[in-house]
Coordinates of C-alpha atoms and ligand atoms in Angstrom, one line a residue:
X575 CA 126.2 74.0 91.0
X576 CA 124.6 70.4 90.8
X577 CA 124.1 70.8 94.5
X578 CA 122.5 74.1 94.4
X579 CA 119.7 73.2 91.9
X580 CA 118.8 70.2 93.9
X581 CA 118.8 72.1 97.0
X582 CA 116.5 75.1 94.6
X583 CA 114.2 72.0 93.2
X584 CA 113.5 70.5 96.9
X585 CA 112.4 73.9 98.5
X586 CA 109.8 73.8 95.1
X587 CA 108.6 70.4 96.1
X588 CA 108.1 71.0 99.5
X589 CA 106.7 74.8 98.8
X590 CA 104.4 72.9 96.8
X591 CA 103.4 70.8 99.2
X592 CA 102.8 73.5 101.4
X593 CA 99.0 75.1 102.3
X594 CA 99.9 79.0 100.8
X595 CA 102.7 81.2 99.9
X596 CA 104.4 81.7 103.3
X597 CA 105.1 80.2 106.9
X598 CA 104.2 83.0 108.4
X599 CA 107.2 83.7 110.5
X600 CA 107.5 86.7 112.6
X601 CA 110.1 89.8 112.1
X602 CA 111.7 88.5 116.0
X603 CA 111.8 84.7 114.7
X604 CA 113.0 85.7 111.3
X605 CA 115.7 88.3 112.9
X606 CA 117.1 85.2 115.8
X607 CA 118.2 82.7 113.2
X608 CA 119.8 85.4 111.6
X609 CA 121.7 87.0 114.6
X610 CA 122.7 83.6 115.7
X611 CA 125.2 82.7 112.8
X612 CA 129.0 83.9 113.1
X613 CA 129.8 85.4 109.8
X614 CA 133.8 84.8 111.1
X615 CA 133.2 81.2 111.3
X616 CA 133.0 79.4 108.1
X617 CA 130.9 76.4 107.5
X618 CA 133.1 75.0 105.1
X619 CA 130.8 73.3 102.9
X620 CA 128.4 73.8 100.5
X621 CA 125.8 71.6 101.4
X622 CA 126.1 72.6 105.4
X623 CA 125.9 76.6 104.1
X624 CA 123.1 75.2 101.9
X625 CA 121.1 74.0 104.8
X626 CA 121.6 76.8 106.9
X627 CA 120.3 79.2 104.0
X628 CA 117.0 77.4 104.0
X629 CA 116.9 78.1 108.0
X630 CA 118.0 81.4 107.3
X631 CA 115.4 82.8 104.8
X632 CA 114.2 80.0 102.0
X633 CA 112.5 78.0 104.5
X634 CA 110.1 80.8 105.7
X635 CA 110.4 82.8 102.0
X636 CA 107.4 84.1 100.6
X637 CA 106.9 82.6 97.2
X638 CA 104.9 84.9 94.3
X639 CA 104.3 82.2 91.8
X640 CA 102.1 80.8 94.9
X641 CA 98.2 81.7 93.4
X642 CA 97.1 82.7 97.3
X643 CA 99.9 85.0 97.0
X644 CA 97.7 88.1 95.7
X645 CA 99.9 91.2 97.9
X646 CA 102.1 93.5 96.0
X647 CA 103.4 94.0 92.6
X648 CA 105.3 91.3 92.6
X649 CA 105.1 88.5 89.3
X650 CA 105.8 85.0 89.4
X651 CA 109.0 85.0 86.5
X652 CA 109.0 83.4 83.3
X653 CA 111.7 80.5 82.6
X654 CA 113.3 82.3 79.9
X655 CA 114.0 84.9 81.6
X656 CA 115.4 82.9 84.8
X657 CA 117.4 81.4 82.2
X658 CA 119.7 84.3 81.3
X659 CA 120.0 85.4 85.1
X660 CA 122.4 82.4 84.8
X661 CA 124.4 84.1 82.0
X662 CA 123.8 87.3 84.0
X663 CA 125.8 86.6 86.6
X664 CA 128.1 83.3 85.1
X665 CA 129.3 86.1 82.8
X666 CA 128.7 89.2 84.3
X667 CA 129.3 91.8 81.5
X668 CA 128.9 95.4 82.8
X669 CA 127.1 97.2 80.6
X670 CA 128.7 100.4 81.4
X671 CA 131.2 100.3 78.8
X672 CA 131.3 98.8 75.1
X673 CA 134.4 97.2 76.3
X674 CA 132.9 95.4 79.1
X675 CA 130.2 94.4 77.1
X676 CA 130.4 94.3 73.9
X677 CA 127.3 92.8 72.2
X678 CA 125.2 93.5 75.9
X679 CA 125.7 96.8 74.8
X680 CA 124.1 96.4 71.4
X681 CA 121.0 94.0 73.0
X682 CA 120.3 96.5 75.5
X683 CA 120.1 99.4 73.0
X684 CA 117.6 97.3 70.5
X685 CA 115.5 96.3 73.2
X686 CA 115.2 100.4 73.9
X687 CA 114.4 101.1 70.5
X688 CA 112.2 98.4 70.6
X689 CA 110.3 99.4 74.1
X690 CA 110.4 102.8 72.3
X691 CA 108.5 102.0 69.1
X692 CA 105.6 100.0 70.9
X693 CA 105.5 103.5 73.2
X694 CA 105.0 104.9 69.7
X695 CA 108.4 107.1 70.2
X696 CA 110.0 108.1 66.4
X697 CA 113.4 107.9 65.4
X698 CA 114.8 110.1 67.8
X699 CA 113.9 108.1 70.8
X700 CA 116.4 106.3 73.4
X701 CA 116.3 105.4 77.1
X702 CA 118.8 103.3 79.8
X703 CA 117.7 100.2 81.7
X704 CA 117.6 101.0 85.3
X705 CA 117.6 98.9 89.0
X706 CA 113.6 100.1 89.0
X707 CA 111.1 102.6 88.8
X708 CA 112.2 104.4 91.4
X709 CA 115.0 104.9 89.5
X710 CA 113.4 105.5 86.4
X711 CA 111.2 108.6 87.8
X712 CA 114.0 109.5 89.2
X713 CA 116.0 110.0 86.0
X714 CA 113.3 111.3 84.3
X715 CA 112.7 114.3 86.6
X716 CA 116.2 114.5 86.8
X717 CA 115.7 115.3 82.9
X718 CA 113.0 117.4 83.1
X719 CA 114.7 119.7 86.2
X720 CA 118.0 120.3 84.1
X721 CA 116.4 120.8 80.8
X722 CA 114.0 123.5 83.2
X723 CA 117.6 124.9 84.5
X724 CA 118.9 125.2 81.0
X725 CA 115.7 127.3 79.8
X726 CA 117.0 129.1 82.4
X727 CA 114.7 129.0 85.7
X728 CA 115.5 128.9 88.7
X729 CA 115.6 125.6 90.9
X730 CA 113.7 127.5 93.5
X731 CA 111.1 127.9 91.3
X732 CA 110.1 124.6 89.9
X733 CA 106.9 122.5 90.5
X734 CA 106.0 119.1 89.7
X735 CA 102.0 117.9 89.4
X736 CA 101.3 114.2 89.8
X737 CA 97.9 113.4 90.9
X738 CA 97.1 112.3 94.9
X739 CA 97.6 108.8 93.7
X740 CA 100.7 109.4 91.7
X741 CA 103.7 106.6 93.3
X742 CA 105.4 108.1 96.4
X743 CA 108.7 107.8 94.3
X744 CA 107.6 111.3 92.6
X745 CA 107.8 113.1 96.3
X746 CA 111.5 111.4 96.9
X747 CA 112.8 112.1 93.7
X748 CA 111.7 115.8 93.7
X749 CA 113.3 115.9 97.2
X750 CA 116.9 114.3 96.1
X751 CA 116.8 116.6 93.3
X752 CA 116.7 119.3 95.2
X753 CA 113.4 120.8 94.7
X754 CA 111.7 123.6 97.2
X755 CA 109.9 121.5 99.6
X756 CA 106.6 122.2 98.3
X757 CA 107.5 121.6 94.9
X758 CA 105.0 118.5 94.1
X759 CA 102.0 119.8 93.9
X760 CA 99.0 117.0 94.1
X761 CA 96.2 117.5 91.6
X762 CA 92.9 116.2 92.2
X763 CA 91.4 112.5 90.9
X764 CA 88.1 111.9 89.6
X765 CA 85.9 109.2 90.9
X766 CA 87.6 106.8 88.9
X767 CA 91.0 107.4 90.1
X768 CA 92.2 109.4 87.4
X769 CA 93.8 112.5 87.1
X770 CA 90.9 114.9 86.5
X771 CA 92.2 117.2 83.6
X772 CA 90.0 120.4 84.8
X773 CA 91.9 120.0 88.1
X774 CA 95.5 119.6 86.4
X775 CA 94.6 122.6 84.2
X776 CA 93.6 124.7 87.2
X777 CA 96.7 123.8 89.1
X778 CA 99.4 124.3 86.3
X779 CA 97.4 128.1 85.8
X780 CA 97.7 128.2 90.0
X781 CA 101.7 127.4 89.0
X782 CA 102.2 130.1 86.8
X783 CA 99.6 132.8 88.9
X784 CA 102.2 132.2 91.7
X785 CA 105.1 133.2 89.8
X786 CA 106.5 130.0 89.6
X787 CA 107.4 126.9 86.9
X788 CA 105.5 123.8 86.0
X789 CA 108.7 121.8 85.4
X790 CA 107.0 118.5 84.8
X791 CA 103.4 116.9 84.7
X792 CA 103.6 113.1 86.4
X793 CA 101.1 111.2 84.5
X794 CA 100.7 107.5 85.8
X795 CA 99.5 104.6 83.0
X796 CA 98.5 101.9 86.8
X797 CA 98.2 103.1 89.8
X798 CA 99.7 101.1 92.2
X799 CA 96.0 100.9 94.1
X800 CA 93.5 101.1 91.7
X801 CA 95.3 100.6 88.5
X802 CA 93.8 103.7 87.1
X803 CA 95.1 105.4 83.6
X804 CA 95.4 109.1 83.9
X805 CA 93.5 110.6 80.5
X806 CA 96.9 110.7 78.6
X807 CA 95.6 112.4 75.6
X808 CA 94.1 115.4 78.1
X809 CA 97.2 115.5 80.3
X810 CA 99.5 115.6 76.9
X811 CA 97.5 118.7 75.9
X812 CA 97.6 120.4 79.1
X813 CA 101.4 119.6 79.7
X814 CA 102.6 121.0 76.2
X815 CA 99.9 124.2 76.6
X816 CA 102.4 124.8 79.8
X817 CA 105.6 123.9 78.5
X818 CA 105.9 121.5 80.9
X819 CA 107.7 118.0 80.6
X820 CA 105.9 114.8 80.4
X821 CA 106.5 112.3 82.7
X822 CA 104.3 109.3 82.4
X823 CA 105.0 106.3 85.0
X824 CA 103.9 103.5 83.4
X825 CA 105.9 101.1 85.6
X826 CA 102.5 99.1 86.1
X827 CA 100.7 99.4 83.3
X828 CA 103.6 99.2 80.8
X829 CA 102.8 95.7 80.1
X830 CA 99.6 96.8 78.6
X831 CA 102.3 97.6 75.2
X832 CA 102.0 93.7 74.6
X833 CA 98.5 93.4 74.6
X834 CA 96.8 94.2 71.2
X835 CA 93.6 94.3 73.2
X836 CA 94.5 96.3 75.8
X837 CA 97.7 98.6 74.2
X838 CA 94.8 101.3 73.4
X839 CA 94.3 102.0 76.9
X840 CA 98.0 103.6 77.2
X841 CA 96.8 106.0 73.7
X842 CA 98.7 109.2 74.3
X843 CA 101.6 107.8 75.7
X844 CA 103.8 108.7 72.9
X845 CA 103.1 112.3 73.8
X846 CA 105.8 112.1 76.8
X847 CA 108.8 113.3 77.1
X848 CA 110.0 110.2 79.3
X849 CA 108.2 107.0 80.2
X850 CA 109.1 104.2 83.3
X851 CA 108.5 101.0 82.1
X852 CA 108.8 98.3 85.1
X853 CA 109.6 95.2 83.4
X854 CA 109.8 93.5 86.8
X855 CA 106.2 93.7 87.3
X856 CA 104.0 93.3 84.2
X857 CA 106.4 91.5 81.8
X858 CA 107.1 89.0 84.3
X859 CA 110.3 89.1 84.7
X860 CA 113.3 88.9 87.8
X861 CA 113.8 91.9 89.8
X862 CA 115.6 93.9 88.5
X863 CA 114.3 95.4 85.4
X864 CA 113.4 98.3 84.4
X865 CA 113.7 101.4 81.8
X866 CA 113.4 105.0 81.1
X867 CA 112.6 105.9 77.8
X868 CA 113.2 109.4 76.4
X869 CA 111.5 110.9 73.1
X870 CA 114.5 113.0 72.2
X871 CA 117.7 111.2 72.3
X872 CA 119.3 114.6 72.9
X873 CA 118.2 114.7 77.0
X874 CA 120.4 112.3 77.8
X875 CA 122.7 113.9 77.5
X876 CA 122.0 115.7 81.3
X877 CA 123.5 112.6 82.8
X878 CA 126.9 112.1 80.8
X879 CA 130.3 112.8 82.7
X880 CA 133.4 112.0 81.1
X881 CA 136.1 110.4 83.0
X882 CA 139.6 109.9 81.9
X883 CA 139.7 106.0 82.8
X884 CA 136.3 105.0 82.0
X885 CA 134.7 106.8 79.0
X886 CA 136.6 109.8 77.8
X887 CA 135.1 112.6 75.9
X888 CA 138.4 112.4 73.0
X889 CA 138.6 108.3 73.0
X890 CA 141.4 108.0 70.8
X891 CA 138.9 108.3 67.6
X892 CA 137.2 104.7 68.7
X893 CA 133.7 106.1 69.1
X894 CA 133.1 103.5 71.5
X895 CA 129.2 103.7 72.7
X896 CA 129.4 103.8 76.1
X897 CA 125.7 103.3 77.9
X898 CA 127.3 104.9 81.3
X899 CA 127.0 108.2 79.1
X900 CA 123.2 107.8 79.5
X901 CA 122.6 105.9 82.9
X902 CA 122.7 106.9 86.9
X903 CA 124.7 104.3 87.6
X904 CA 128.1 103.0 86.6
X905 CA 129.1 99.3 86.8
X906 CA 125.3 97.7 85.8
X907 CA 124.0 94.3 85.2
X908 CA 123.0 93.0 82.1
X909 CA 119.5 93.0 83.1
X910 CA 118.6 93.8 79.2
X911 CA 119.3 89.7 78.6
X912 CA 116.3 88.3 80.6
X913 CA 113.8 90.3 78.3
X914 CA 115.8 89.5 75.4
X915 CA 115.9 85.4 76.0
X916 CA 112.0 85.9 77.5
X917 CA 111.1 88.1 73.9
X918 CA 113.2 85.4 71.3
X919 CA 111.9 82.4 73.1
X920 CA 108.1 83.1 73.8
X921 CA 107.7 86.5 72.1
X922 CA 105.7 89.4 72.7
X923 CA 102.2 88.1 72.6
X924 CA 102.8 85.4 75.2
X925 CA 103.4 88.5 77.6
X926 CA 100.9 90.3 76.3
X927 CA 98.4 87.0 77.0
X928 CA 99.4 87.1 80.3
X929 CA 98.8 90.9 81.2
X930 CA 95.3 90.7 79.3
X931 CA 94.6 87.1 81.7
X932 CA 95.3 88.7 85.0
X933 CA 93.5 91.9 83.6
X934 CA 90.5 89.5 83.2
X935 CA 91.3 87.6 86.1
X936 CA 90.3 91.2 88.2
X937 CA 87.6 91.6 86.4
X938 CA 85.6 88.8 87.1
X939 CA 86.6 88.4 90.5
X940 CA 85.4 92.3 91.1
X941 CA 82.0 91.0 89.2
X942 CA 81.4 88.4 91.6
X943 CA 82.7 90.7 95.1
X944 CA 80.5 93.4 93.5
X945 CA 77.3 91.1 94.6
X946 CA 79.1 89.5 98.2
X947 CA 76.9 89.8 100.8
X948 CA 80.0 90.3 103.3
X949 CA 82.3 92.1 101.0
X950 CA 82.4 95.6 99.8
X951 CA 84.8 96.4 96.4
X952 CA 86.0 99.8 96.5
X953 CA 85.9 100.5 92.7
X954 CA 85.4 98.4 89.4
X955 CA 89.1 97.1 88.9
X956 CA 90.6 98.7 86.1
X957 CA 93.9 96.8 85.4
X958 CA 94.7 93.7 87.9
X959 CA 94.2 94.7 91.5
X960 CA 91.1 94.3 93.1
X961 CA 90.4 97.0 96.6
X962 CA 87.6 95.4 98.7
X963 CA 87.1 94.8 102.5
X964 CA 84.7 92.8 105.0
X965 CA 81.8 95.0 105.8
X966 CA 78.4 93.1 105.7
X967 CA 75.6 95.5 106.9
X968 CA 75.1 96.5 109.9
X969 CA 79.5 96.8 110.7
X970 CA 80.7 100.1 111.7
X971 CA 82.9 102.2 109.5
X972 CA 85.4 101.3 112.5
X973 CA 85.2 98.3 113.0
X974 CA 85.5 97.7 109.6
X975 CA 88.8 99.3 109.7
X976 CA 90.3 97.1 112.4
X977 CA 89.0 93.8 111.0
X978 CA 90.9 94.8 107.9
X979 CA 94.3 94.5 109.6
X980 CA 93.5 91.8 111.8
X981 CA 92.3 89.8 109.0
X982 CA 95.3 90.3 106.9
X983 CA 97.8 89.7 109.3
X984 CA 95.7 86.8 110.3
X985 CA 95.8 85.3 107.2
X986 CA 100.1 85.6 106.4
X987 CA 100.4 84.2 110.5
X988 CA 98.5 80.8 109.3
X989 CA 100.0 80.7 105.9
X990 CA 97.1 80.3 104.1
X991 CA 97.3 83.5 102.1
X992 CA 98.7 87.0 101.2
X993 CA 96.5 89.8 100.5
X994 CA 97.8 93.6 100.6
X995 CA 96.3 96.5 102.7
X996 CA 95.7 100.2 102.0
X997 CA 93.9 103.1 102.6
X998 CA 90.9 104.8 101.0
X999 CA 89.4 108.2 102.2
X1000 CA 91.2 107.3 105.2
X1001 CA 89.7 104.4 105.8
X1002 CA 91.5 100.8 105.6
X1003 CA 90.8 98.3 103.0
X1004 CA 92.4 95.0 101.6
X1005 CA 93.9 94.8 97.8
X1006 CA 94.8 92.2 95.9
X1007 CA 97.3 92.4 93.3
X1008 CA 96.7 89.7 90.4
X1009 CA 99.7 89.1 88.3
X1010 CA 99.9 85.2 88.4
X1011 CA 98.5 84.3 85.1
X1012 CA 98.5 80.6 86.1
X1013 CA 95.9 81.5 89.1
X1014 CA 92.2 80.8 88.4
X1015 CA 89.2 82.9 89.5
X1016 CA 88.5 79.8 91.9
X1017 CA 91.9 80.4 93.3
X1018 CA 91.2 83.8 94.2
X1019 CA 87.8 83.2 95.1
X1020 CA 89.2 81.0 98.0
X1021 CA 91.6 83.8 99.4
X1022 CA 88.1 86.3 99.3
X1023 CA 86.7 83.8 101.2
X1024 CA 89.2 83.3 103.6
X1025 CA 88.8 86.7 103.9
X1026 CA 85.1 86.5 104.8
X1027 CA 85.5 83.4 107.0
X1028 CA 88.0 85.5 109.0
X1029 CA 85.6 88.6 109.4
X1030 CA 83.0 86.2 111.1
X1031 CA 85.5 84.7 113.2
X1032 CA 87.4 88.3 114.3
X1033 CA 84.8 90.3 114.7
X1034 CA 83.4 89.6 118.2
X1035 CA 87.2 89.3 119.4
X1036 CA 87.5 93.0 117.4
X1037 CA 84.6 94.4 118.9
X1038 CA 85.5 93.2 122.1
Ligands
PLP304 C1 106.2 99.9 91.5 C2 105.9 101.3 91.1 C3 107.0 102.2 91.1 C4 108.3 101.9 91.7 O1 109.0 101.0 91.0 P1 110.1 100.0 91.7 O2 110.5 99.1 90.6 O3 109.5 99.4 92.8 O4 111.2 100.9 92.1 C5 106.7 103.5 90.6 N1 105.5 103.8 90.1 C6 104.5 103.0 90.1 C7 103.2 103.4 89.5 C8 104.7 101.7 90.6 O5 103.6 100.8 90.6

C-alpha cells in the first residue's frame, strides 16, 4: 500500500513538472509497450509491476486536474471523494442487496432523496445510482417505453423527440430498447442551441398526425457542445399536453442544483418524469457516478425481477430493501460513498462554488475571444464550454476546417495542451471544456493562444 502511494505521489511530482497535461504518445507507441508484456509471466514484485505500469499507461496518462487540459467532460476530483474510493473498494459492499450492504444501502437512498429534493421532486420521488449517463437515459427510456407498453401501445409505434443536439446516448438507447428505427425523432434548435418549443410542438402534432405515439420528450439541462438549457418550463407544457414522458438529461448541467446563483436556470426541471444527473462531471467527482431520478417511486418498479437466491418476492417476512429491485445492474459499487464523504466534508456550496467559477471562467474567456483578431467563438458560452476556431479574415471556410484538426492534434503531439474538436453546420471547430475550478482565465488564455500561434505557423504547410 505504502509503496503504491509513493509510486501515485512521484508520477504527481513529475506530472507537475511537466509542460501540459499529456506526452503526447501515439495510439502505435501506446499499443507496443502494451503488446510487449507476457500476461503468463509474472513479475513477481510490486515495485517491478509498479514500474512497468507507469511504462504501460501512467507515464503517457493524460491528467484532467492539468489547467491546459480543457477537452471533454472530464473534472479534476475532489479529495473527499478520492477518499472513500479507498473504502469503495477496501470494503467493497455491493449495493445490490441490504445484506451486502447494509448502511450503503441506506446512504445511497438519502443521497436520492436528497438529489431529488434539490430537483424539486415531492415525497413520492426515488431514483438508482448508475455506471453513467448513458445508463441513466437509458433507464429512463426504458421507463417511459414500458409505462407506454402498459397504456397499452404498441412498441412499433413509439417515438422519442430530443432536439439535434440531444446526447447520442438517446439514439443508442431507443435502439437497445427496441424501438422502430426511425423512432427518435430530432426536433429543431433555435439559434441559441435550444430546443425551439414551436418546433417540438409541431413535431409531437406530426407524431400523433401519423398515427403514431410520442412516448417520451428528451429535454437536455447542458449540451455537451454548447451547454445550452432546453426551455424546460415550455417543453414540460408541451410534453404533458401529449401525454408524453419527460426525460430531461441533465448529466451536464446537473451541477447547476448546487449553485444558488445559477439553480434557476434548470426552473422546470421538477416537471420530469425522470432526470440524469452525471455526478462524474459537474460535482467533481471519480468516474463512476451517476443517477436517475424518478418523480413517482411507482416506475421503478419496470425494472424489478425477483430471483429465488438474490431478492425474493416472499422474503421470509424480512422486508429487506433491496436496491437491485430498482437498478440495471446487479452486483454495484458503492459509488453513493464518494458524494456522501465529498457532501459531509465540504458540503454543497463548495460544489456549487465550483460549477458557478468554471461557469464564469467561460464567460470571460468567450468575452475576450469575442474581440480576437484571429479567433472566431461560435456562440456566447452558456454553461462552461467555450466553441471557437482560428479564422482571421481573409481564411477560407476550408481552410479553416483543416487548420482546426491539425492544430489540435498539434497541440496533444507536443504536450502542451488539450483542447476538444467538433462540428458546427458542418463545419469544424475547437471546444474547450472548463471544469477545473483551480484554472485561471490566464491559464486558458495561454491554451487560445497556443491555438493562434499554431494557426500562423500551420497555415502555409495547410494551404500547401
Ligand atoms: C456526458 C453526457 C452523457 C453521457 O454520460 P456518460 O456518463 O458519459 O455515460 C449524456 N448526456 C449528456 C448531455 C452528457 O453530457
Amino acid at each position: 500500500m505504502r509503496l503504491g502511494l509513493e509510486h501515485l505521489a512521484g508520477a504527481l511530482t513529475a506530472q507537475s513538472a511537466q509542460a501540459g497535461p499529456a506526452t503526447g504518445v501515439l495510439p502505435e507507441q501506446a499499443a507496443k509497450v502494451v503488446a510487449d508484456v507476457d500476461l503468463d509471466r509474472p513479475l513477481g514484485d510490486t515495485g517491478a509491476a509498479l514500474a512497468e505500469m507507469s511504462r504501460v499507461w501512467l507515464d503517457d496518462a493524460v491528467w484532467f486536474h492539468d489547467p491546459a487540459y480543457v477537452a471533454h467532460l472530464n473534472c479534476p476530483v475532489v479529495v473527499p471523494a478520492l477518499l472513500a474510493e479507498l473504502f469503495v473498494s477496501s470494503v467493497n459492499s455491493s449495493l445490490d442487496t441490504f445484506d451486502q450492504s447494509v448502511g450503503g444501502t441506506f446512504v445511497e437512498r438519502h443521497l436520492i432523496d436528497w438529489t431529488a429534493g434539490r430537483i424539486g421532486f415531492g415525497a413520492t420521488a426515488d431514483g438508482i445510482f448508475t455506471s453513467g449517463g448513458t445508463q441513466s437515459n437509458l433507464q429512463g427510456l426504458h421507463l417511459a417505453r414500458d409505462a407506454a407498453l402498459a397504456a397499452g401501445h404498441a412498441i412499433a409505434d413509439l417515438q422519442v423527440l430530443a432536439s439535434a443536439d440531444g446526447h447520442f446516448s438517446v439514439q443508442k438507447a431507443a435502439k437497445l430498447l427496441g424501438l422502430s428505427p426511425d423512432a427518435v425523432v430530432t426536433v429543431a434548435v433555435d439559434a441559441d442551441h435550444r430546443m425551439d418549443p414551436a418546433a417540438l410542438s409541431r413535431a409531437l402534432t406530426g407524431v400523433r398526425a401519423a398515427g403514431r405515439v410520442p412516448m417520451a420528450v428528451v429535454a437536455t439541462a447542458g449540451t455537451t457542445d454548447f451547454g445550452a438549457i432546453d426551455p424546460l418550463p415550455a417543453v414540460a407544457a408541451l410534453a404533458e399536453a401529449h401525454g408524453a414522458w419527460l426525460h430531461v438529461d441533465a448529466a451536464y448541467g446537473g451541477g447547476l442544483l448546487t449553485s444558488a446563483r445559477l439553480r434557476p436556470r434548470l426552473a422546470g426541471i421538477e416537471r420530469a418524469d425522470s432526470v440524469t444527473v452525471d455526478y462524474h462531471k459537474t460535482w467533481f467527482q471519480p468516474v463512476s457516478a451517476s443517477a436517475l431520478l424518478v418523480r413517482d417511486s411507482r416506475h421503478l418498479r419496470h425494472v424489478t425481477w425477483h430471483a429465488d437466491y438474490l431478492n425474493p418476492k416472499d422474503p421470509e417476512g424480512t422486508g429487506h430493501p433491496n436496491q437491485v429491485d430498482k437498478s440495471l445492474q446487479t452486483t454495484r459499487r458503492f459509488d453513493a460513498l464518494k458524494l456522501w464523504l465529498t457532501l459531509r466534508v465540504m458540503g454543497p456550496d463548495t460544489i456549487g462554488g465550483y460549477v458557478e467559477d468554471v461557469v464564469d471562467l467561460a464567460t470571460a474567456v468567450g468575452d475576450r475571444l469575442a474581440h480576437h483578431p484571429e479567433l472566431e467563438l461560435a456562440a456566447t458560452p452558456q454553461l462552461s464550454t467555450v466553441v471557437f476556431r482560428y479564422r482571421p479574415a481573409g481564411l477560407t471556410e476550408d481552410t479553416a476546417d483543416l487548420l482546426a484538426g491539425r492544430i489540435r492534434s498539434t497541440l496533444y503531439e507536443r504536450g502542451t495542451a488539450m483542447v476538444a474538436a467538433t462540428k458546427v453546420a458542418g463545419r469544424c471547430w475547437l471546444k474547450l471544456t472548463l471544469l477545473n475550478p483551480m484554472a485561471s482565465v490566464t491559464d486558458v488564455l495561454a491554451v487560445t493562444d497556443a491555438v493562434a500561434a499554431l494557426g500562423r505557423e500551420l497555415t502555409a504547410e495547410v494551404a500547401a
